[in-house]
Amino acid sequence: MSRPASLELQAVRKVFFPGTANEVVALNGIDLEVPVGQFVSIIGSNGSGKSTLLNTIAGMYPVSSGCVLLDGVDVTRQREFQRSRLIGRVFQDPTAGTAPSMTIEENLAISFMRERRSGLRLGVTNRRREFMRTHLEPLGMGLEHRLKAQVNKLSGGQRQAMSLLMATESEPSILLLDEHTAALDPKVAATIMDLTAKMVSERGLTTLMVTHNMELALRYGERLIMMHEGRVVLDLGPTEKEALQVSDLIDMFHKVAGEAFAVDRLLLE
Amino acid sequence: MEAIITSGLEQGLLYCFMVLGVYITFRVLDFPDLTVDGSLPLGAAVTAAMISGGQSPWTATLAGVAAGLCAGFVTGILHLLLGLGSSGSAAANYGAKLLAGILTMTGLYTVNLRVMGKSNTPLLGLDGVFEQIEDLFGVAMSGWNLIIALVALAVIVKYVIDWFLRTEFGLCLRATGDNEQMIRAMGTNTAFTRIVGLGIANALVALTGALVAQQQGFADVGMGIGTIVAGLAGVIMGEVLFGERSVSWVLFSVIGGSIVYRLLIAVSLRLGIAPTDLKLLTAVLVVIALSIPTVRKKVVRI
Ligand SMILES: Nc1ncnc2c1ncn2[C@@H]1O[C@H](COP(=O)(O)OP(=O)(O)O)[C@@H](O)[C@H]1O
Ligand SMILES: [Mg+2]
C-alpha cells in the first residue's frame, strides 16, 4: 500500500491544439506545492482550467511544458495507467467511475487489483466478498446485500459512493475529485460529501477537490485555491480561510476576474 | 425434415465459435471488428494447407487457431497506432476501430492466397480431425454423432471463455469495453487488454474456419465473405431470443443464436432460395431485426 504523497507542479503549461486557430491555453504556468495529507479545495469559473489541472496530474494527456512530481519523483513522462497506482479519481459524472454493465462485486474486485498486475486468478472470491461487505456497509446504502447487482441498476448517489470507494480502495497517494457531487441532488450530494470528508481524514489522503460550490470550498479542506484563465490567482491557507464568508469569496472573484479583464483590454489597446 | 434440422444444428455448432468471437469483439470489447471476414478463411487456409502438406490435422487445426490469434493481435496493434494521433472523440475512436479491422481483413486476403498457393485447397481423401475421431472411436462422424461431438466442444469452449471473463484479467478486459476511462485510471493498459481480447476473438473465428474446412473438405479464399454480418445475426438472435441476464448465460444465448440462424438458412435453402442469395437475405434479416424498436434498443450499442 502506498502512503499519502506530496504533490508538486512546476511551471506546468497545457495548450490544446497548439499553433492552430483553435489554440487554447488551458494551463498557463502553474506552480503548486501540496504537502502530504493536505486537503485542497479548488474553485474558479467555467473553463478556467480546473479539470485540465487534475487531468494533467493524472497523466490523461501529456503536459506542453513543466513538471509533475509525486513524492519528489518526476512522473511527467509516465503514462496514465503507470501512475494510476498512486492516484484515485472521482468525476462529476456518476457513470464515469464504474463499469455499468458489470456487477458491484466485479467493479470492486477491479479496484482491489490496482495494487498489482491482474492475472488468471478468479477476480471475485468468497474471501474478497467478505472484505467488500465490510467496506460497503459503512456507506449505509445497503449495497453489501446487492453484490451481484449490475451497477447500472444503482442510483446516481449509490454509483458515486461506489466510485469514491473504488478510488480510495487501494489507499492512493493522491485523491483527485472533480465536482464529484455536482450532478447529485442536494441531499445525496451532502451524504457523498460527508463520506468523502470521512475517508480523507481517516486515511490522511492528500486531496484536491474541484467544486463550483463556494460554500463547500470554504467548509471542507484546509486550503483554498482559485483559478482563472489557467493560472492560480488566489491561494489561502487555513487561518485566512477560517475568517472568510461566501460573499468575501465572490468579491475576491470579481476583483480577480475584473482585473484580468482590465489587463486584457489594456493589452488590446 | 430431419435433414434440415441436422444440417442446421451442424452448421450452427460449427459456426458458434465464430459467433462467440464476434460477441467478444462487439459486446465485450465494444469493438466492431471486421477482421473476422479474413480470419475465418485464414483458419481454414492454414489448416487445409498443413493437412494437404502431410501434417497431423490436430497440429493443423491448432496452427489455424494460432494464425487467427495473430490476426487479432495485428488489428489491435493497428488500432493502437491509428488511435495515437486521434482526438479521442467517440466517432474518431470508432473510425480507428473499423479501419484497423478493414486493413487487416484486406491484407489477409493476400495472406490466405499465399498460404494456400491458390484460391482453393481440396482435402479429398485426406484425414481431418473428424476422420481421426471416427478411427479412434469407430463411430461415423456425421449426423447426430457429429452434432454430439460439436456440442461437447461448444460447451467446453463456452466454459473456458466464461472462466476467462471472470478472472482478474478477464474483468479488466470487460471493463475496457464497458468504461475504458475508468479501467485506465485503475492502472490497466487498455491497449494491451484490447489486443489480447481481439486475439482471442479471432482465434475463435479461425477455429470455425479450421473445422468448416475439414467438415466440407476444402478451404476457399472466398469463404469468409459476410462473416461479420452472419456473426452479428447470430449475436442479435441469441440475445433477443434467449436473453442476456448474465455473461455466463449470454454465452449460451449466443450459441443458441448461431444455431437458430443456421436453421433458418437450412430452411431457406430447402425452400429453393439459391445459396448465392443468402448473403443478401442475411443482410436484409439484420436490417429488419434492427427496425424492431426493442431489438434496436438492445443493439443500438453497435
Ligand atoms: N481535451 C480537450 N481538448 C481541447 N480543449 C480542451 C480539452 N479539455 C479542456 N479544454 C479547454 O481548456 C480550457 C479549460 O477547460 P477545463 O479545464 O475543462 O475548465 P474547468 O474544468 O475549469 O471548467 C477550456 O477552454 C476548454 O475548452
Ligand atoms: Mg471542469
XYZ file of C-alpha atoms and ligand atoms in Angstrom:
599
model
C 0.000 0.000 0.000
C 1.244 3.446 -0.800
C 1.352 6.240 1.745
C -0.157 9.652 1.106
C 2.285 11.615 -1.000
C 3.163 15.200 -1.594
C 2.402 16.780 -4.932
C 4.347 19.404 -6.776
C 3.730 21.157 -10.085
C 6.486 23.258 -11.615
C 5.609 25.791 -14.310
C 3.046 23.481 -15.880
C 1.553 24.654 -19.160
C -1.058 22.856 -21.200
C -2.004 24.115 -24.643
C -4.677 22.351 -26.691
C -4.396 22.451 -30.499
C -1.147 24.471 -30.378
C -0.319 26.546 -33.423
C -3.840 26.378 -34.839
C -6.747 28.806 -34.919
C -8.356 26.734 -32.143
C -5.401 27.059 -29.771
C -6.451 27.084 -26.102
C -4.035 27.797 -23.272
C -5.778 25.769 -20.568
C -2.937 25.915 -18.020
C -0.666 28.912 -18.157
C 2.254 28.276 -15.824
C 1.000 26.533 -12.685
C 3.332 26.351 -9.693
C 1.790 24.429 -6.841
C 3.130 22.590 -3.819
C 0.798 20.403 -1.795
C 2.311 18.779 1.306
C 1.466 15.241 2.426
C -2.086 14.861 3.719
C -3.331 18.308 2.766
C -6.948 18.714 1.588
C -7.151 21.481 -1.040
C -10.374 22.924 -2.441
C -10.202 24.457 -5.911
C -12.707 26.949 -7.293
C -12.832 29.038 -10.456
C -15.120 29.949 -13.320
C -16.023 27.617 -16.168
C -13.109 26.962 -18.465
C -10.528 28.295 -16.008
C -8.550 25.037 -16.269
C -9.591 23.169 -13.097
C -10.354 19.881 -14.833
C -7.307 20.217 -17.038
C -5.212 20.635 -13.887
C -6.479 17.349 -12.433
C -6.203 15.558 -15.797
C -2.627 16.722 -16.101
C -1.751 15.438 -12.632
C -3.349 12.091 -13.512
C -1.456 11.942 -16.807
C -4.523 11.723 -19.020
C -2.579 13.670 -21.632
C 0.998 14.988 -21.751
C 1.826 18.497 -20.498
C 3.055 21.080 -23.003
C 5.858 22.070 -20.632
C 6.730 21.886 -16.940
C 6.959 19.020 -14.445
C 4.667 16.998 -12.198
C 6.255 15.449 -9.100
C 4.664 12.897 -6.795
C 6.558 12.484 -3.534
C 9.509 14.208 -5.133
C 9.571 11.763 -8.054
C 9.179 13.246 -11.515
C 6.230 11.431 -13.131
C 5.786 13.870 -16.034
C 6.691 11.238 -18.642
C 4.692 8.394 -17.099
C 1.542 7.298 -18.890
C -1.795 7.463 -17.113
C -2.046 3.758 -16.275
C 1.513 3.793 -14.923
C 0.927 6.496 -12.341
C -2.626 5.424 -11.612
C -1.435 3.246 -8.739
C -0.711 6.485 -6.907
C -3.837 8.369 -7.913
C -7.515 7.906 -7.102
C -10.080 9.898 -9.068
C -13.779 10.639 -8.894
C -15.507 12.582 -11.684
C -18.633 14.723 -11.865
C -20.498 12.151 -13.948
C -21.649 9.339 -11.609
C -21.362 6.893 -14.522
C -17.685 7.693 -15.069
C -16.201 5.849 -12.109
C -17.676 2.384 -12.541
C -18.217 -0.197 -15.283
C -22.010 -0.030 -15.774
C -22.779 -3.497 -17.136
C -20.607 -5.257 -14.570
C -21.761 -6.156 -11.074
C -20.927 -4.379 -7.818
C -18.590 -7.190 -6.790
C -16.836 -7.233 -10.165
C -16.278 -3.487 -10.007
C -14.871 -3.667 -6.504
C -12.667 -6.613 -7.484
C -11.155 -4.389 -10.159
C -10.295 -1.740 -7.595
C -8.617 -4.385 -5.408
C -6.372 -5.306 -8.325
C -4.898 -1.873 -8.668
C -2.010 -2.766 -6.393
C -0.593 -5.401 -8.679
C -0.862 -6.839 -12.158
C -4.040 -8.717 -12.924
C -3.595 -12.404 -13.589
C -5.624 -15.511 -14.267
C -6.921 -15.890 -10.717
C -10.663 -15.524 -10.278
C -11.469 -11.856 -9.737
C -14.267 -12.383 -7.212
C -13.588 -14.880 -4.433
C -15.528 -15.544 -1.237
C -12.768 -14.000 0.821
C -12.936 -10.869 -1.272
C -16.726 -10.795 -0.974
C -16.409 -10.698 2.816
C -13.923 -7.870 2.509
C -16.245 -5.999 0.111
C -19.168 -6.272 2.526
C -17.166 -4.757 5.363
C -16.257 -1.853 3.076
C -19.752 -1.342 1.643
C -21.557 -1.425 4.973
C -20.246 1.930 6.269
C -21.730 3.631 3.175
C -25.137 2.972 4.753
C -26.780 2.266 1.380
C -27.413 -1.451 1.738
C -25.095 -2.221 -1.157
C -23.472 -5.013 0.886
C -26.626 -7.072 0.208
C -26.562 -6.444 -3.545
C -23.096 -7.627 -4.583
C -24.444 -9.323 -7.714
C -26.472 -6.324 -8.922
C -25.345 -4.591 -12.091
C -24.017 -1.124 -11.348
C -26.300 0.460 -13.972
C -29.232 -0.516 -11.724
C -27.960 1.792 -8.956
C -28.913 5.423 -8.328
C -26.514 8.269 -9.069
C -25.657 8.672 -5.399
C -25.000 4.960 -4.951
C -22.803 4.919 -8.017
C -20.866 7.927 -6.824
C -20.382 6.270 -3.418
C -19.062 3.205 -5.277
C -16.751 5.435 -7.327
C -15.422 7.021 -4.165
C -14.874 3.642 -2.532
C -13.116 2.295 -5.615
C -10.939 5.380 -5.937
C -9.765 5.151 -2.323
C -9.706 1.356 -2.015
C -6.026 0.871 -2.669
C -5.051 3.828 -0.496
C -3.876 6.095 -3.289
C -1.185 8.655 -2.642
C -3.374 11.395 -4.051
C -7.131 11.734 -4.381
C -8.473 13.931 -7.209
C -12.143 14.928 -7.040
C -13.630 16.862 -9.970
C -17.011 18.362 -8.970
C -17.921 14.900 -7.801
C -21.145 15.991 -6.070
C -22.318 18.497 -8.707
C -24.595 16.093 -10.599
C -26.382 14.809 -7.479
C -29.444 16.235 -5.785
C -28.597 18.303 -2.683
C -29.369 15.669 -0.047
C -27.403 12.937 -1.800
C -24.605 15.399 -2.509
C -24.357 16.132 1.217
C -24.155 12.408 2.021
C -21.387 11.881 -0.529
C -19.542 14.944 0.746
C -19.681 13.611 4.328
C -18.371 10.243 3.131
C -15.587 12.000 1.277
C -14.523 14.012 4.309
C -14.594 10.870 6.462
C -12.468 8.814 4.069
C -9.997 11.613 3.528
C -9.474 12.262 7.231
C -9.374 8.577 8.203
C -6.687 7.845 5.673
C -4.936 11.199 5.735
C -5.159 11.378 1.947
C -3.581 14.225 0.042
C -6.664 15.550 -1.757
C -7.509 18.057 -4.493
C -11.228 18.790 -4.721
C -12.624 20.928 -7.533
C -16.022 22.412 -6.745
C -18.212 25.196 -8.102
C -19.883 25.432 -4.722
C -18.114 28.160 -2.729
C -19.755 27.047 0.485
C -18.304 23.549 0.116
C -14.924 25.029 -0.727
C -14.985 27.046 2.488
C -16.351 24.253 4.688
C -14.024 21.468 3.555
C -10.279 21.391 3.236
C -7.531 23.357 4.900
C -6.529 25.312 1.832
C -8.441 27.099 -0.912
C -7.214 27.842 -4.416
C -8.932 29.982 -7.019
C -8.094 29.556 -10.695
C -8.666 31.974 -13.515
C -7.625 31.616 -17.164
C -5.188 28.835 -16.487
C -3.481 30.457 -13.502
C -3.719 30.203 -9.721
C -4.973 33.666 -8.755
C -5.717 33.111 -5.085
C -4.189 30.715 -2.568
C -5.490 30.826 1.008
C -4.276 28.819 3.998
C -6.388 27.531 6.919
C -6.348 30.702 9.032
C -7.277 33.017 6.163
C -9.911 30.559 5.036
C -11.472 30.324 8.502
C -12.368 34.008 8.569
C -13.868 34.008 5.072
C -17.547 34.192 4.056
C -19.012 33.192 0.697
C -19.661 36.866 -0.032
C -15.973 37.699 0.555
C -15.045 34.969 -1.861
C -17.405 36.306 -4.517
C -15.943 39.795 -4.068
C -12.443 38.417 -4.471
C -13.517 36.504 -7.539
C -14.982 39.588 -9.196
C -11.918 41.586 -8.311
C -9.589 38.996 -9.875
C -11.779 38.427 -12.905
C -12.270 42.177 -13.353
C -8.546 42.857 -13.134
C -7.818 40.174 -15.692
C -10.456 41.729 -17.917
C -8.881 45.171 -17.494
C -5.419 43.810 -18.312
C -6.816 42.114 -21.394
C -8.313 45.393 -22.555
C -5.069 47.203 -21.850
C -3.152 44.694 -23.919
C -5.598 45.017 -26.767
C -5.360 48.809 -26.863
C -37.273 -32.563 -42.243
C -34.695 -34.302 -40.095
C -32.092 -33.483 -42.708
C -32.878 -29.792 -42.352
C -32.599 -29.982 -38.578
C -29.339 -31.934 -38.510
C -27.727 -29.757 -41.148
C -28.900 -26.604 -39.340
C -27.605 -27.862 -35.987
C -24.324 -28.977 -37.512
C -23.686 -25.664 -39.220
C -24.905 -23.695 -36.195
C -22.469 -25.545 -33.940
C -19.569 -25.282 -36.387
C -20.148 -21.543 -36.684
C -20.918 -20.881 -33.000
C -17.211 -20.340 -32.238
C -17.166 -17.552 -34.818
C -20.327 -16.050 -33.287
C -18.732 -16.230 -29.816
C -15.736 -14.376 -31.259
C -17.984 -11.689 -32.740
C -19.767 -11.445 -29.363
C -16.426 -10.844 -27.630
C -15.407 -8.061 -30.011
C -18.754 -6.308 -30.434
C -20.192 -6.721 -26.985
C -17.390 -7.332 -24.507
C -14.763 -5.076 -26.107
C -17.176 -2.643 -27.819
C -15.000 -3.072 -30.911
C -16.792 -3.642 -34.252
C -14.081 -5.886 -35.636
C -14.154 -6.547 -39.377
C -11.036 -8.748 -39.204
C -13.322 -11.771 -38.943
C -14.060 -11.807 -42.687
C -10.357 -12.532 -43.143
C -9.559 -14.587 -40.054
C -12.199 -17.242 -40.776
C -10.675 -18.189 -44.150
C -7.230 -17.757 -42.564
C -8.014 -20.538 -40.076
C -9.331 -22.638 -42.946
C -6.393 -21.901 -45.265
C -3.680 -22.620 -42.715
C -5.354 -25.832 -41.589
C -6.036 -27.064 -45.137
C -2.555 -26.185 -46.376
C -0.940 -28.043 -43.493
C -3.149 -31.119 -43.811
C -2.516 -31.344 -47.526
C 1.170 -30.859 -46.728
C 1.056 -34.018 -44.636
C 0.781 -32.580 -41.116
C -1.456 -34.072 -38.454
C -4.925 -32.485 -38.608
C -4.694 -31.708 -34.879
C -1.493 -29.724 -35.356
C -3.011 -28.112 -38.419
C -6.149 -27.061 -36.530
C -4.083 -25.610 -33.680
C -1.937 -23.732 -36.202
C -5.094 -22.356 -37.858
C -6.337 -21.115 -34.473
C -2.922 -19.603 -33.668
C -2.976 -17.781 -37.018
C -6.361 -16.286 -36.092
C -4.915 -15.200 -32.732
C -2.109 -13.353 -34.535
C -4.563 -11.721 -36.960
C -6.451 -10.325 -33.954
C -3.202 -9.066 -32.442
C -2.412 -7.255 -35.686
C -5.792 -5.489 -35.655
C -5.250 -4.484 -32.011
C -1.801 -3.095 -32.760
C -3.059 -1.237 -35.852
C -5.845 0.273 -33.761
C -3.306 1.428 -31.187
C -1.136 3.035 -33.872
C -4.112 4.616 -35.670
C -5.607 5.887 -32.423
C -2.476 7.568 -31.088
C -2.996 10.798 -33.003
C -6.776 10.852 -32.761
C -8.711 13.455 -30.819
C -10.194 10.760 -28.633
C -13.764 11.582 -29.627
C -16.129 8.636 -29.743
C -16.620 8.909 -33.504
C -12.898 9.080 -34.241
C -12.367 6.121 -31.945
C -14.943 4.018 -33.811
C -13.370 5.081 -37.083
C -9.987 3.822 -35.915
C -11.541 0.505 -34.828
C -13.315 -0.036 -38.151
C -10.279 0.959 -40.172
C -7.937 -1.311 -38.201
C -10.187 -4.302 -38.903
C -10.625 -3.414 -42.581
C -6.870 -3.089 -43.080
C -6.167 -6.487 -41.525
C -9.024 -8.114 -43.412
C -7.775 -6.739 -46.721
C -4.205 -7.827 -46.049
C -5.386 -11.280 -45.011
C -6.882 -11.884 -48.462
C -3.367 -11.945 -49.898
C -2.030 -13.898 -46.933
C -4.691 -16.568 -47.420
C -3.901 -16.899 -51.132
C -0.193 -17.158 -50.316
C -0.768 -19.743 -47.607
C -2.721 -21.995 -49.980
C -0.802 -21.031 -53.124
C -4.140 -20.999 -54.939
C -7.669 -19.881 -54.250
C -8.966 -23.303 -53.201
C -7.360 -26.229 -51.367
C -9.291 -29.507 -51.551
C -8.858 -32.095 -48.784
C -10.264 -35.024 -50.756
C -9.066 -38.363 -49.374
C -7.096 -36.678 -46.578
C -7.837 -37.203 -42.900
C -9.195 -34.263 -40.914
C -9.910 -34.275 -37.187
C -13.371 -35.724 -37.808
C -11.969 -38.756 -39.664
C -9.410 -39.254 -36.905
C -12.149 -39.261 -34.291
C -14.023 -41.817 -36.423
C -10.944 -44.049 -36.431
C -10.390 -43.572 -32.712
C -13.941 -44.347 -31.560
C -15.200 -46.357 -34.520
C -18.304 -44.203 -34.998
C -19.255 -42.255 -38.085
C -18.723 -38.509 -37.608
C -21.896 -37.428 -39.324
C -25.480 -36.687 -38.397
C -26.211 -36.857 -34.684
C -22.763 -38.223 -33.752
C -21.123 -35.167 -35.259
C -23.664 -32.928 -33.540
C -22.952 -34.524 -30.147
C -19.193 -34.102 -30.634
C -19.677 -30.439 -31.612
C -21.985 -29.811 -28.665
C -19.289 -31.192 -26.346
C -16.668 -28.906 -27.892
C -19.011 -25.886 -27.769
C -19.771 -26.490 -24.079
C -16.072 -26.815 -23.229
C -15.197 -23.637 -25.150
C -18.140 -21.830 -23.558
C -16.968 -22.687 -20.039
C -13.360 -21.735 -20.781
C -14.486 -18.299 -22.064
C -16.824 -17.959 -19.092
C -13.986 -18.720 -16.660
C -11.596 -16.409 -18.512
C -14.029 -13.491 -18.381
C -14.261 -13.899 -14.605
C -10.518 -13.939 -13.959
C -8.825 -10.727 -12.892
C -7.540 -10.200 -16.410
C -10.978 -11.020 -17.820
C -12.604 -8.389 -15.589
C -10.124 -5.794 -16.870
C -10.877 -6.879 -20.430
C -14.624 -6.475 -19.905
C -14.122 -3.104 -18.212
C -12.040 -1.998 -21.228
C -15.172 -2.316 -23.356
C -17.533 -1.061 -20.641
C -15.737 2.016 -19.269
C -12.268 2.428 -20.686
C -11.515 5.705 -18.895
C -12.274 4.130 -15.515
C -10.215 0.991 -16.006
C -7.290 3.032 -17.297
C -7.474 5.172 -14.189
C -7.300 1.884 -12.266
C -3.936 1.144 -13.825
C -4.850 -1.155 -16.716
C -3.038 -0.759 -20.009
C -6.157 -0.907 -22.147
C -4.204 -1.152 -25.389
C -2.862 -4.466 -24.102
C -6.183 -5.884 -22.883
C -7.781 -4.912 -26.202
C -5.040 -6.604 -28.226
C -5.403 -9.800 -26.184
C -9.207 -9.707 -26.498
C -9.078 -9.249 -30.272
C -6.590 -12.114 -30.482
C -8.846 -14.486 -28.548
C -11.913 -13.478 -30.562
C -10.195 -14.058 -33.885
C -8.725 -17.342 -32.651
C -12.319 -18.497 -32.094
C -13.305 -17.279 -35.576
C -10.336 -19.155 -37.065
C -11.382 -22.287 -35.149
C -14.673 -22.199 -37.042
C -12.723 -21.748 -40.285
C -10.483 -24.731 -39.493
C -13.405 -27.014 -38.572
C -15.583 -25.948 -41.519
C -12.748 -26.614 -43.977
C -12.292 -30.131 -42.612
C -16.005 -30.831 -42.479
C -16.775 -29.627 -46.016
C -13.496 -30.989 -47.400
C -11.923 -27.811 -48.753
C -10.761 -24.310 -47.911
C -11.668 -21.450 -50.210
C -10.337 -17.910 -50.179
C -13.868 -16.528 -50.540
C -15.432 -18.450 -47.664
C -15.136 -15.541 -45.199
C -17.283 -13.063 -47.102
C -20.157 -11.887 -44.934
C -18.806 -13.474 -41.741
C -19.287 -10.282 -39.779
C -22.951 -9.939 -40.756
C -23.659 -13.625 -40.090
C -21.900 -13.268 -36.731
C -23.965 -10.217 -35.847
C -27.134 -12.026 -36.885
C -26.223 -14.851 -34.500
C -25.408 -12.497 -31.624
C -28.602 -10.445 -32.054
C -30.850 -13.502 -32.415
C -29.258 -15.110 -29.373
C -29.680 -12.030 -27.216
C -33.234 -11.357 -28.334
C -34.484 -14.954 -28.196
C -32.650 -16.249 -25.150
C -31.886 -13.095 -23.115
C -28.725 -11.738 -21.553
C -29.198 -11.864 -17.808
C -25.507 -12.555 -17.106
C -22.303 -13.058 -19.031
C -22.396 -16.774 -18.347
C -25.947 -17.012 -19.661
C -25.434 -14.833 -22.706
C -22.629 -17.101 -23.924
C -25.229 -19.886 -24.154
C -27.686 -17.454 -25.784
C -25.151 -16.621 -28.456
C -24.530 -20.299 -29.231
C -28.308 -20.696 -29.459
C -28.474 -17.692 -31.768
C -25.906 -19.267 -34.061
C -27.960 -22.465 -34.245
C -31.262 -20.659 -34.904
C -29.617 -18.606 -37.637
C -28.222 -21.679 -39.412
C -31.541 -23.492 -39.064
C -33.204 -20.546 -40.815
C -30.602 -20.789 -43.569
C -31.179 -24.529 -43.933
C -34.910 -23.913 -44.234
C -34.408 -21.161 -46.817
C -32.219 -23.437 -48.910
C -34.875 -26.111 -48.701
C -37.468 -23.586 -49.866
C -35.427 -23.150 -53.007
C -33.511 -19.957 -52.270
C -30.211 -20.018 -54.142
C -27.103 -20.263 -51.902
C -25.732 -17.155 -53.619
C -28.794 -15.169 -52.492
C -28.224 -15.981 -48.817
C -25.863 -13.086 -48.076
C -28.402 -10.524 -49.223
C -31.080 -12.377 -47.296
C -28.946 -12.257 -44.117
C -28.252 -8.559 -44.553
C -31.959 -7.889 -45.030
C -32.758 -10.023 -41.973
C -30.360 -7.984 -39.828
C -31.866 -4.737 -41.145
C -35.389 -5.969 -40.372
C -34.308 -7.052 -36.888
C -32.803 -3.610 -36.321
C -36.047 -1.924 -37.358
C -37.914 -3.558 -34.460
C -37.729 -0.956 -31.661
C -36.998 -3.359 -28.788
C -34.297 -5.098 -30.789
C -32.927 -1.779 -31.847
C -32.653 -0.618 -28.249
C -30.585 -3.667 -27.424
C -28.402 -3.406 -30.473
C -28.002 0.357 -30.695
C -24.700 -0.026 -28.852
C -23.344 -1.374 -32.103
N -9.467 17.665 -24.215
C -9.527 18.965 -24.555
N -9.340 19.352 -25.826
C -9.397 20.652 -26.163
N -9.652 21.656 -25.324
C -9.849 21.357 -24.035
C -9.806 19.999 -23.580
N -10.032 19.986 -22.253
C -10.234 21.273 -21.895
N -10.107 22.119 -22.958
C -10.219 23.582 -22.928
O -9.367 24.056 -21.924
C -9.990 25.088 -21.180
C -10.070 24.696 -19.712
O -11.040 23.682 -19.579
P -11.322 22.912 -18.215
O -10.034 22.530 -17.602
O -12.261 21.817 -18.517
O -12.032 24.046 -17.344
P -12.861 23.907 -15.993
O -12.804 22.496 -15.522
O -12.201 24.874 -15.062
O -14.242 24.351 -16.326
C -11.344 25.323 -21.820
O -11.229 26.398 -22.707
C -11.615 24.042 -22.555
O -12.395 24.267 -23.711
Mg -14.338 21.049 -15.221
